[in-house]
Short mmCIF file of C-alpha atoms in Angstrom, two decimals:
data_model
loop_
_atom_site.label_atom_id
_atom_site.label_comp_id
_atom_site.label_asym_id
_atom_site.label_seq_id
_atom_site.Cartn_x
_atom_site.Cartn_y
_atom_site.Cartn_z
CA UNK A 762 -19.19 26.74 -41.34
CA UNK A 763 -18.44 25.75 -44.94
CA UNK A 764 -15.40 28.03 -44.93
CA UNK A 765 -14.16 26.41 -41.70
CA UNK A 766 -14.73 22.93 -43.18
CA UNK A 767 -12.71 23.81 -46.29
CA UNK A 768 -9.88 25.15 -44.10
CA UNK A 769 -10.06 21.91 -42.12
CA UNK A 770 -9.78 19.72 -45.25
CA UNK A 771 -6.91 21.84 -46.61
CA UNK A 772 -4.95 21.82 -43.34
CA UNK A 773 -1.53 20.17 -44.01
CA UNK A 774 -1.69 18.44 -40.62
CA UNK A 775 -4.80 16.61 -41.75
CA UNK A 776 -3.08 15.30 -44.89
CA UNK A 777 -0.24 13.97 -42.76
CA UNK A 778 -2.71 12.29 -40.42
CA UNK A 779 -4.58 10.65 -43.31
CA UNK A 780 -1.35 9.13 -44.62
CA UNK A 781 -0.50 7.80 -41.16
CA UNK A 782 -3.92 6.18 -40.83
CA UNK A 783 -3.77 4.24 -44.08
CA UNK A 784 -3.95 0.54 -43.30
CA UNK A 785 -1.32 -1.90 -44.46
CA UNK A 786 -0.98 -5.30 -42.85
CA UNK A 787 -2.51 -4.52 -39.46
CA UNK A 788 -5.40 -6.96 -39.55
CA UNK A 789 -6.64 -5.88 -36.10
CA UNK A 790 -7.53 -2.46 -37.48
CA UNK A 791 -10.05 -4.29 -39.64
CA UNK A 792 -11.43 -7.01 -37.37
CA UNK A 793 -12.25 -7.12 -33.66
CA UNK A 794 -11.80 -10.64 -32.29
CA UNK A 795 -14.44 -11.99 -29.94
CA UNK A 796 -13.61 -13.77 -26.68
CA UNK A 797 -13.12 -17.19 -28.29
CA UNK A 798 -10.93 -15.72 -31.03
CA UNK A 799 -8.80 -13.91 -28.43
CA UNK A 800 -8.25 -17.24 -26.69
CA UNK A 801 -7.29 -18.85 -30.00
CA UNK A 802 -4.77 -16.09 -30.69
CA UNK A 803 -3.33 -16.45 -27.19
CA UNK A 804 -2.99 -20.20 -27.73
CA UNK A 805 -0.99 -19.42 -30.87
CA UNK A 806 1.19 -16.88 -29.05
CA UNK A 807 1.87 -19.28 -26.17
CA UNK A 808 2.93 -22.12 -28.50
CA UNK A 809 6.75 -21.91 -28.88
CA UNK A 810 6.60 -24.13 -31.97
CA UNK A 811 4.45 -21.71 -34.00
CA UNK A 812 5.81 -19.36 -36.66
CA UNK A 813 5.48 -16.09 -34.75
CA UNK A 814 9.21 -16.14 -34.01
CA UNK A 815 8.82 -15.52 -30.27
CA UNK A 816 9.60 -19.02 -29.02
CA UNK A 817 8.47 -19.30 -25.38
CA UNK A 818 9.11 -15.60 -24.64
CA UNK A 819 5.44 -14.55 -24.58
CA UNK A 820 4.56 -17.40 -22.24
CA UNK A 821 7.38 -16.23 -19.97
CA UNK A 822 6.00 -12.66 -20.08
CA UNK A 823 2.62 -14.02 -19.08
CA UNK A 824 3.87 -16.13 -16.16
CA UNK A 825 6.09 -13.30 -14.90
CA UNK A 826 3.17 -10.85 -14.96
CA UNK A 827 1.03 -13.41 -13.13
CA UNK A 828 3.73 -13.74 -10.45
CA UNK A 829 3.77 -9.96 -9.98
CA UNK A 830 -0.01 -9.92 -9.51
CA UNK A 831 -0.30 -13.05 -7.34
CA UNK A 832 -0.23 -11.22 -4.01
CA UNK A 833 -2.67 -12.52 -1.38
CA UNK A 834 -3.46 -15.65 -3.38
CA UNK A 835 -3.85 -18.93 -1.52
CA UNK A 836 -3.65 -22.70 -2.02
CA UNK A 837 -2.49 -23.71 -5.51
CA UNK A 838 -1.49 -20.26 -6.72
CA UNK A 839 0.45 -19.50 -3.54
CA UNK A 840 2.43 -22.72 -3.95
CA UNK A 841 2.89 -22.25 -7.69
CA UNK A 842 4.38 -18.75 -7.50
CA UNK A 843 6.47 -19.54 -4.44
CA UNK A 844 8.28 -21.95 -6.77
CA UNK A 845 7.92 -20.20 -10.12
CA UNK A 846 9.60 -16.86 -9.48
CA UNK A 847 10.67 -14.50 -12.31
CA UNK A 848 14.29 -15.73 -12.12
CA UNK A 849 13.22 -19.35 -12.44
CA UNK A 850 10.80 -18.53 -15.26
CA UNK A 851 13.57 -16.65 -17.10
CA UNK A 852 16.05 -19.52 -16.98
CA UNK A 853 13.55 -22.29 -17.82
CA UNK A 854 12.59 -23.51 -21.28
CA UNK A 855 8.87 -24.12 -21.91
CA UNK A 856 9.16 -25.73 -25.33
CA UNK A 857 7.21 -28.80 -24.23
CA UNK A 858 4.07 -26.81 -23.35
CA UNK A 859 0.75 -28.19 -24.65
CA UNK A 860 -2.22 -25.84 -25.00
CA UNK A 861 -5.80 -27.10 -25.17
CA UNK A 862 -8.70 -24.81 -26.10
CA UNK A 863 -12.21 -25.24 -24.69
CA UNK A 864 -11.30 -28.16 -22.44
CA UNK A 865 -14.58 -29.75 -21.26
CA UNK A 866 -14.83 -30.32 -17.52
CA UNK A 867 -16.87 -33.06 -15.88
CA UNK A 868 -19.78 -30.68 -15.24
CA UNK A 869 -19.74 -29.71 -18.95
CA UNK A 870 -18.15 -26.34 -18.22
CA UNK A 871 -15.37 -25.30 -20.57
CA UNK A 872 -11.94 -23.88 -19.75
CA UNK A 873 -10.81 -21.26 -22.24
CA UNK A 874 -7.23 -22.53 -22.09
CA UNK A 875 -5.62 -25.48 -20.34
CA UNK A 876 -1.83 -25.59 -20.59
CA UNK A 877 0.18 -28.67 -19.65
CA UNK A 878 3.97 -28.89 -19.47
CA UNK A 879 4.99 -32.52 -18.88
CA UNK A 880 8.70 -31.65 -18.56
CA UNK A 881 8.40 -28.81 -16.03
CA UNK A 882 5.33 -30.47 -14.48
CA UNK A 883 2.97 -27.52 -14.42
CA UNK A 884 -0.70 -26.99 -15.23
CA UNK A 885 -1.90 -23.47 -16.06
CA UNK A 886 -5.64 -22.83 -16.12
CA UNK A 887 -6.72 -19.68 -18.00
CA UNK A 888 -10.20 -18.21 -17.95
CA UNK A 889 -10.32 -15.43 -20.54
CA UNK A 890 -13.06 -12.86 -20.04
CA UNK A 891 -12.58 -10.18 -22.66
CA UNK A 892 -14.87 -7.53 -21.16
CA UNK A 893 -17.49 -9.92 -19.72
CA UNK A 894 -18.13 -10.26 -16.02
CA UNK A 895 -16.95 -13.32 -14.14
CA UNK A 896 -18.94 -14.12 -11.00
CA UNK A 897 -17.64 -15.81 -7.82
CA UNK A 898 -19.85 -18.88 -8.38
CA UNK A 899 -18.25 -19.46 -11.77
CA UNK A 900 -14.78 -19.13 -10.25
CA UNK A 901 -15.68 -21.51 -7.45
CA UNK A 902 -17.13 -24.10 -9.84
CA UNK A 903 -14.11 -23.98 -12.15
CA UNK A 904 -11.70 -24.32 -9.24
CA UNK A 905 -13.54 -27.34 -7.84
CA UNK A 906 -13.77 -29.00 -11.25
CA UNK A 907 -10.07 -28.44 -11.93
CA UNK A 908 -9.37 -30.04 -8.55
CA UNK A 909 -10.67 -33.29 -10.01
CA UNK A 910 -8.14 -32.95 -12.82
CA UNK A 911 -5.34 -32.05 -10.39
CA UNK A 912 -6.06 -35.21 -8.37
CA UNK A 913 -5.45 -37.55 -11.30
CA UNK A 914 -2.31 -39.70 -10.82
CA UNK A 915 -0.74 -38.29 -14.00
CA UNK A 916 -0.66 -34.81 -12.44
CA UNK A 917 0.05 -35.75 -8.83
CA UNK A 918 3.35 -33.83 -8.59
CA UNK A 919 2.34 -30.91 -10.83
CA UNK A 920 2.15 -27.31 -9.64
CA UNK A 921 -1.09 -25.61 -10.77
CA UNK A 922 -1.85 -21.95 -11.49
CA UNK A 923 -5.35 -20.51 -11.93
CA UNK A 924 -5.37 -17.24 -13.88
CA UNK A 925 -8.18 -14.94 -15.03
CA UNK A 926 -7.50 -12.68 -18.03
CA UNK A 927 -9.80 -9.66 -18.28
CA UNK A 928 -9.30 -6.78 -20.71
CA UNK A 929 -11.02 -4.45 -18.23
CA UNK A 930 -9.37 -5.84 -15.10
CA UNK A 931 -7.47 -2.55 -14.68
CA UNK A 932 -10.84 -1.14 -13.62
CA UNK A 933 -12.04 -4.14 -11.60
CA UNK A 934 -12.04 -2.63 -8.15
CA UNK A 935 -14.15 -5.43 -6.68
CA UNK A 936 -11.41 -7.99 -7.39
CA UNK A 937 -8.78 -5.71 -5.86
CA UNK A 938 -10.73 -4.94 -2.70
CA UNK A 939 -12.48 -8.26 -2.21
CA UNK A 940 -9.64 -10.79 -2.16
CA UNK A 941 -11.69 -13.43 -0.39
CA UNK A 942 -12.66 -16.96 -1.43
CA UNK A 943 -12.91 -17.84 -4.27
CA UNK A 944 -11.22 -14.78 -5.82
CA UNK A 945 -8.06 -15.25 -3.77
CA UNK A 946 -7.56 -18.65 -5.39
CA UNK A 947 -7.08 -16.97 -8.77
CA UNK A 948 -4.58 -14.47 -10.13
CA UNK A 949 -6.17 -11.65 -12.16
CA UNK A 950 -4.44 -9.99 -15.12
CA UNK A 951 -5.38 -7.50 -17.82
CA UNK A 952 -3.62 -7.53 -21.20
CA UNK A 953 -0.89 -5.02 -20.32
CA UNK A 954 1.74 -7.77 -20.06
CA UNK A 955 1.61 -8.08 -23.88
CA UNK A 956 3.50 -4.79 -24.17
CA UNK A 957 6.80 -6.62 -23.68
CA UNK A 958 5.95 -8.88 -26.62
CA UNK A 959 5.22 -5.89 -28.83
CA UNK A 960 8.59 -4.31 -27.98
CA UNK A 961 10.46 -7.54 -28.65
CA UNK A 962 8.65 -8.23 -31.93
CA UNK A 963 9.36 -4.71 -33.21
CA UNK A 964 13.08 -5.31 -32.79
CA UNK A 965 12.71 -8.61 -34.62
CA UNK A 966 10.98 -6.88 -37.53
CA UNK A 967 13.91 -4.47 -37.78
CA UNK A 968 16.18 -7.49 -37.98
CA UNK A 969 14.16 -8.85 -40.88
CA UNK A 970 11.70 -11.21 -39.16
CA UNK A 971 8.46 -10.12 -40.84
CA UNK A 972 6.46 -12.92 -39.19
CA UNK A 973 6.64 -10.87 -35.99
CA UNK A 974 4.31 -8.28 -37.56
CA UNK A 975 1.14 -10.08 -36.45
CA UNK A 976 2.51 -10.32 -32.91
CA UNK A 977 3.15 -6.56 -32.86
CA UNK A 978 -0.33 -5.83 -34.23
CA UNK A 979 -2.14 -7.98 -31.69
CA UNK A 980 -0.05 -7.01 -28.65
CA UNK A 981 -0.31 -3.31 -29.39
CA UNK A 982 -4.06 -3.52 -29.92
CA UNK A 983 -4.68 -5.15 -26.54
CA UNK A 984 -2.44 -2.89 -24.43
CA UNK A 985 -1.87 0.80 -23.86
CA UNK A 986 1.35 0.56 -25.87
CA UNK A 987 1.81 3.53 -28.19
CA UNK A 988 4.64 3.37 -30.75
CA UNK A 989 6.46 6.67 -31.45
CA UNK A 990 4.76 7.26 -34.80
CA UNK A 991 1.34 6.70 -33.20
CA UNK A 992 2.19 9.14 -30.43
CA UNK A 993 3.10 11.76 -33.04
CA UNK A 994 -0.21 11.13 -34.82
CA UNK A 995 -2.14 11.48 -31.55
CA UNK A 996 -0.44 14.83 -30.91
CA UNK A 997 -1.40 16.06 -34.38
CA UNK A 998 -5.01 14.95 -34.03
CA UNK A 999 -5.33 16.54 -30.58
CA UNK A 1000 -4.20 19.91 -32.02
CA UNK A 1001 -6.51 19.59 -35.03
CA UNK A 1002 -9.48 18.67 -32.83
CA UNK A 1003 -8.91 21.72 -30.64
CA UNK A 1004 -8.49 24.09 -33.60
CA UNK A 1005 -11.59 22.81 -35.45
CA UNK A 1006 -13.88 21.81 -32.61
CA UNK A 1007 -17.08 23.03 -34.35
CA UNK A 1008 -16.15 21.20 -37.57
CA UNK A 1009 -15.44 17.99 -35.67
CA UNK A 1010 -18.80 18.24 -33.89
CA UNK A 1011 -20.55 18.68 -37.26
CA UNK A 1012 -18.68 15.72 -38.73
CA UNK A 1013 -19.78 13.55 -35.81
CA UNK A 1014 -23.37 14.66 -36.34
CA UNK A 1015 -23.28 14.01 -40.09
CA UNK A 1016 -21.70 10.58 -39.56
CA UNK A 1017 -24.83 9.51 -37.68
CA UNK A 1018 -27.12 10.04 -40.69
CA UNK A 1019 -28.75 6.94 -42.08
CA UNK A 1020 -28.58 6.55 -45.86
CA UNK A 1021 -32.39 6.58 -45.99
CA UNK A 1022 -32.42 10.07 -44.46
CA UNK A 1023 -30.34 11.61 -47.24
CA UNK A 1024 -31.96 13.68 -49.99
CA UNK A 1025 -30.52 15.07 -53.21
CA UNK A 1026 -30.40 18.52 -51.64
CA UNK A 1027 -28.65 17.17 -48.56
CA UNK A 1028 -26.02 15.32 -50.56
CA UNK A 1029 -25.24 18.39 -52.67
CA UNK A 1030 -25.03 20.67 -49.67
CA UNK A 1031 -22.67 21.25 -46.78
CA UNK A 1032 -24.08 18.38 -44.72
CA UNK A 1033 -23.64 16.06 -47.69
CA UNK A 1034 -20.00 17.08 -48.06
CA UNK A 1035 -19.37 16.31 -44.42
CA UNK A 1036 -21.26 13.01 -44.60
CA UNK A 1037 -19.20 11.91 -47.61
CA UNK A 1038 -15.96 12.94 -45.84
CA UNK A 1039 -16.89 11.06 -42.67
CA UNK A 1040 -17.75 7.94 -44.72
CA UNK A 1041 -14.44 8.14 -46.61
CA UNK A 1042 -12.36 8.57 -43.46
CA UNK A 1043 -14.33 6.97 -40.58
CA UNK A 1044 -11.30 6.21 -38.39
CA UNK A 1045 -10.00 9.76 -38.72
CA UNK A 1046 -13.39 11.21 -37.74
CA UNK A 1047 -13.72 8.75 -34.84
CA UNK A 1048 -10.31 9.72 -33.49
CA UNK A 1049 -10.93 13.44 -33.92
CA UNK A 1050 -14.25 13.12 -32.09
CA UNK A 1051 -12.49 11.27 -29.29
CA UNK A 1052 -9.85 14.01 -29.05
CA UNK A 1053 -12.46 16.74 -29.12
CA UNK A 1054 -14.41 15.00 -26.37
CA UNK A 1055 -11.43 14.62 -24.07
CA UNK A 1056 -9.45 17.78 -24.85
CA UNK A 1057 -12.01 19.83 -22.90
CA UNK A 1058 -10.51 18.33 -19.75
CA UNK A 1059 -7.27 20.25 -20.20
CA UNK A 1060 -8.92 23.64 -20.67
CA UNK A 1061 -11.26 23.17 -17.71
CA UNK A 1062 -8.50 21.96 -15.39
CA UNK A 1063 -6.31 24.91 -16.33
CA UNK A 1064 -9.23 27.19 -15.52
CA UNK A 1065 -9.85 25.50 -12.16
CA UNK A 1066 -6.16 25.22 -11.26
CA UNK A 1067 -4.53 28.23 -12.96
CA UNK A 1068 -1.18 28.07 -11.15
CA UNK A 1069 -0.29 24.55 -12.32
CA UNK A 1070 1.64 23.74 -15.44
CA UNK A 1071 0.08 20.71 -17.04
CA UNK A 1072 1.22 18.62 -19.96
CA UNK A 1073 -1.44 16.38 -21.47
CA UNK A 1074 -1.32 13.61 -24.01
CA UNK A 1075 -4.27 12.02 -25.74
CA UNK A 1076 -4.73 8.53 -27.09
CA UNK A 1077 -7.72 6.78 -28.55
CA UNK A 1078 -10.39 6.92 -25.80
CA UNK A 1079 -7.92 8.01 -23.09
CA UNK A 1080 -5.68 10.80 -21.77
CA UNK A 1081 -2.63 11.26 -19.53
CA UNK A 1082 -2.06 14.34 -17.33
CA UNK A 1083 1.36 15.26 -15.94
CA UNK A 1084 2.35 18.18 -13.74
CA UNK A 1085 5.65 19.69 -14.86
CA UNK A 1086 6.53 20.16 -11.18
CA UNK A 1087 7.09 16.39 -11.13
CA UNK A 1088 9.84 16.54 -13.77
CA UNK A 1089 12.49 16.32 -11.06
CA UNK A 1090 11.28 12.80 -10.20
CA UNK A 1091 11.82 11.49 -13.72
CA UNK A 1092 14.92 9.47 -14.55
CA UNK A 1093 17.02 10.91 -17.38
CA UNK A 1094 16.61 7.70 -19.41
CA UNK A 1095 12.90 7.25 -18.73
CA UNK A 1096 10.67 6.42 -21.69
CA UNK A 1097 7.48 7.31 -19.81
CA UNK A 1098 6.34 9.65 -17.08
CA UNK A 1099 6.95 7.83 -13.80
CA UNK A 1100 3.64 9.03 -12.40
CA UNK A 1101 0.64 10.78 -13.89
CA UNK A 1102 -3.15 10.91 -13.85
CA UNK A 1103 -4.80 8.83 -16.55
CA UNK A 1104 -8.42 8.49 -17.63
CA UNK A 1105 -9.98 6.20 -20.19
CA UNK A 1106 -13.28 5.33 -21.77
CA UNK A 1107 -14.10 1.79 -20.75
CA UNK A 1108 -14.64 -0.65 -23.59
CA UNK A 1109 -18.24 -1.55 -24.19
CA UNK A 1110 -19.12 -4.80 -22.43
CA UNK A 1111 -21.88 -6.25 -20.33
CA UNK A 1112 -21.44 -3.17 -18.12
CA UNK A 1113 -22.68 -0.97 -21.00
CA UNK A 1114 -21.09 1.77 -23.10
CA UNK A 1115 -20.15 5.37 -22.46
CA UNK A 1116 -18.57 4.90 -19.03
CA UNK A 1117 -15.21 6.26 -17.91
CA UNK A 1118 -12.55 5.28 -15.39
CA UNK A 1119 -9.67 7.25 -13.89
CA UNK A 1120 -6.61 6.53 -11.78
CA UNK A 1121 -2.92 7.18 -11.24
CA UNK A 1122 -0.46 5.48 -13.56
CA UNK A 1123 2.69 4.59 -11.64
CA UNK A 1124 5.87 3.33 -13.33
CA UNK A 1125 8.54 3.04 -10.59
CA UNK A 1126 11.26 1.97 -13.05
CA UNK A 1127 11.08 5.45 -14.63
CA UNK A 1128 11.69 7.25 -11.32
CA UNK A 1129 14.98 8.95 -10.57
CA UNK A 1130 16.83 6.60 -8.21
CA UNK A 1131 17.40 9.42 -5.71
CA UNK A 1132 13.66 9.84 -5.05
CA UNK A 1133 12.41 6.30 -5.61
CA UNK A 1134 12.22 5.26 -1.94
CA UNK A 1135 10.51 8.47 -0.81
CA UNK A 1136 7.96 8.38 -3.63
CA UNK A 1137 7.15 4.73 -2.94
CA UNK A 1138 6.72 5.42 0.78
CA UNK A 1139 4.47 8.43 0.20
CA UNK A 1140 2.29 6.55 -2.28
CA UNK A 1141 1.93 3.52 -0.01
CA UNK A 1142 0.56 5.73 2.78
CA UNK A 1143 -2.08 7.30 0.53
CA UNK A 1144 -2.79 4.28 -1.68
CA UNK A 1145 -2.51 1.16 0.53
CA UNK A 1146 -3.28 -1.11 -2.42
CA UNK A 1147 0.30 -0.48 -3.57
CA UNK A 1148 1.57 -2.51 -0.60
CA UNK A 1149 -0.33 -5.55 -1.83
CA UNK A 1150 1.42 -5.76 -5.18
CA UNK A 1151 4.98 -6.69 -6.08
CA UNK A 1152 7.30 -3.80 -5.28
CA UNK A 1153 9.21 -4.38 -8.52
CA UNK A 1154 6.09 -4.25 -10.73
CA UNK A 1155 6.77 -2.01 -13.74
CA UNK A 1156 3.23 -0.70 -14.08
CA UNK A 1157 0.46 -0.07 -11.52
CA UNK A 1158 -2.85 1.81 -11.51
CA UNK A 1159 -3.65 3.41 -8.14
CA UNK A 1160 -6.74 5.06 -6.71
CA UNK A 1161 -9.10 3.81 -9.39
CA UNK A 1162 -12.59 5.23 -9.82
CA UNK A 1163 -14.78 3.65 -12.48
CA UNK A 1164 -18.16 3.45 -14.18
CA UNK A 1165 -19.00 7.16 -14.21
CA UNK A 1166 -20.27 9.36 -17.03
CA UNK A 1167 -18.44 11.95 -19.11
CA UNK A 1168 -20.03 14.81 -17.16
CA UNK A 1169 -18.11 13.68 -14.06
CA UNK A 1170 -14.76 13.25 -15.82
CA UNK A 1171 -13.28 16.69 -15.09
CA UNK A 1172 -14.31 16.53 -11.43
CA UNK A 1173 -12.85 13.05 -11.00
CA UNK A 1174 -9.64 14.07 -12.78
CA UNK A 1175 -9.24 17.13 -10.54
CA UNK A 1176 -9.98 15.09 -7.42
CA UNK A 1177 -7.37 12.40 -8.13
CA UNK A 1178 -4.82 15.01 -9.30
CA UNK A 1179 -5.11 17.02 -6.05
CA UNK A 1180 -4.84 13.81 -4.05
CA UNK A 1181 -1.64 12.91 -5.91
CA UNK A 1182 -0.25 16.44 -5.68
CA UNK A 1183 -0.64 16.44 -1.88
CA UNK A 1184 0.93 12.97 -1.65
CA UNK A 1185 4.03 14.08 -3.58
CA UNK A 1186 4.31 17.55 -2.00
CA UNK A 1187 6.95 16.66 0.60
CA UNK A 1188 9.09 14.78 -1.95
CA UNK A 1189 8.92 17.67 -4.42
CA UNK A 1190 9.78 20.18 -1.69
CA UNK A 1191 12.84 18.14 -0.76
CA UNK A 1192 13.89 17.94 -4.41
CA UNK A 1193 13.63 21.70 -4.79
#
């Protein structure tokens, strides 16, 4: 094993990965904001007068994403998004917006964010649950308390939107399938809408606006956005993890040692070398362990389905699986696969740690125009939840399964892949 470990340390790919992982000004690699801090950062991002250089663009991203996910909402939200469509949002300035954190309601409950625009006459209520569970009673109480605020003469003619932000909403099947009162009075969003802000801020950095760096860091951390250099790093780490699986497993084991368990003999031996390495480069070891854990999916699927030609990509705590037979559906200018199977380790929350989710990632804007209508029609028949969303949404997760253990991951991945393969079969046959 020592020989394998020395080969691992000397591998030129590892040196390249270590350089890529060195931290510079990305503060969110060092700290993990809690729920209140996330709300404070969002307040900063939504304020067009702050120094992030985004003006009201991030607020527009947020409202546009809320419009796209406001299907089947009723009462206030239905009226709000009937008026505030993406085209109206795009042409409107929101520079008079006022954001209030922890607004205290009459029953002593607190709204994470209350936004008031006295020029455009809108109220936006945001409840931010970063991984925590939000029950129907809480939603009902907030809605009723906000109704008291809506009834005040000052806000008589205002349109009001009620929005729940949840980092894990992409897995929240109960909200998708149970759109009854009071859930249907709220629009639910995850943090994926921040990807547009990351893209925009990166261009601003290239033009010399360094204040956009914090925007990029935060937006990228909260979404599935992967910049090109990060994608290259993930590819390298996936290869290294597969080539040195036994070393990675030993590094993970040594990393778990408590300082009090170490002896002089241990520190001077092979285990000590690995413990020191894992303490020097904890993020590298964490990522390699993640790759090693998930890369088994590829080998097992290829064994179970030998006649398919898979391409797989790995990110931190997640993977994407694409069948090369679907290449014909991809637009020549696409930046992403238009459709693929994706699985991810759910962030630790009140639901507990170590659980996985899986689904189909669908990006209709990356489809070849020739097949777009047929693909959409086929998917709607198999995944009726697609009919409920906005047809022009740029990103959807279909057929979600969630809260299962790692031992079920391969089976779930194969199950959703076969379901998708059968759904697309007629379209692929026509393309061929």
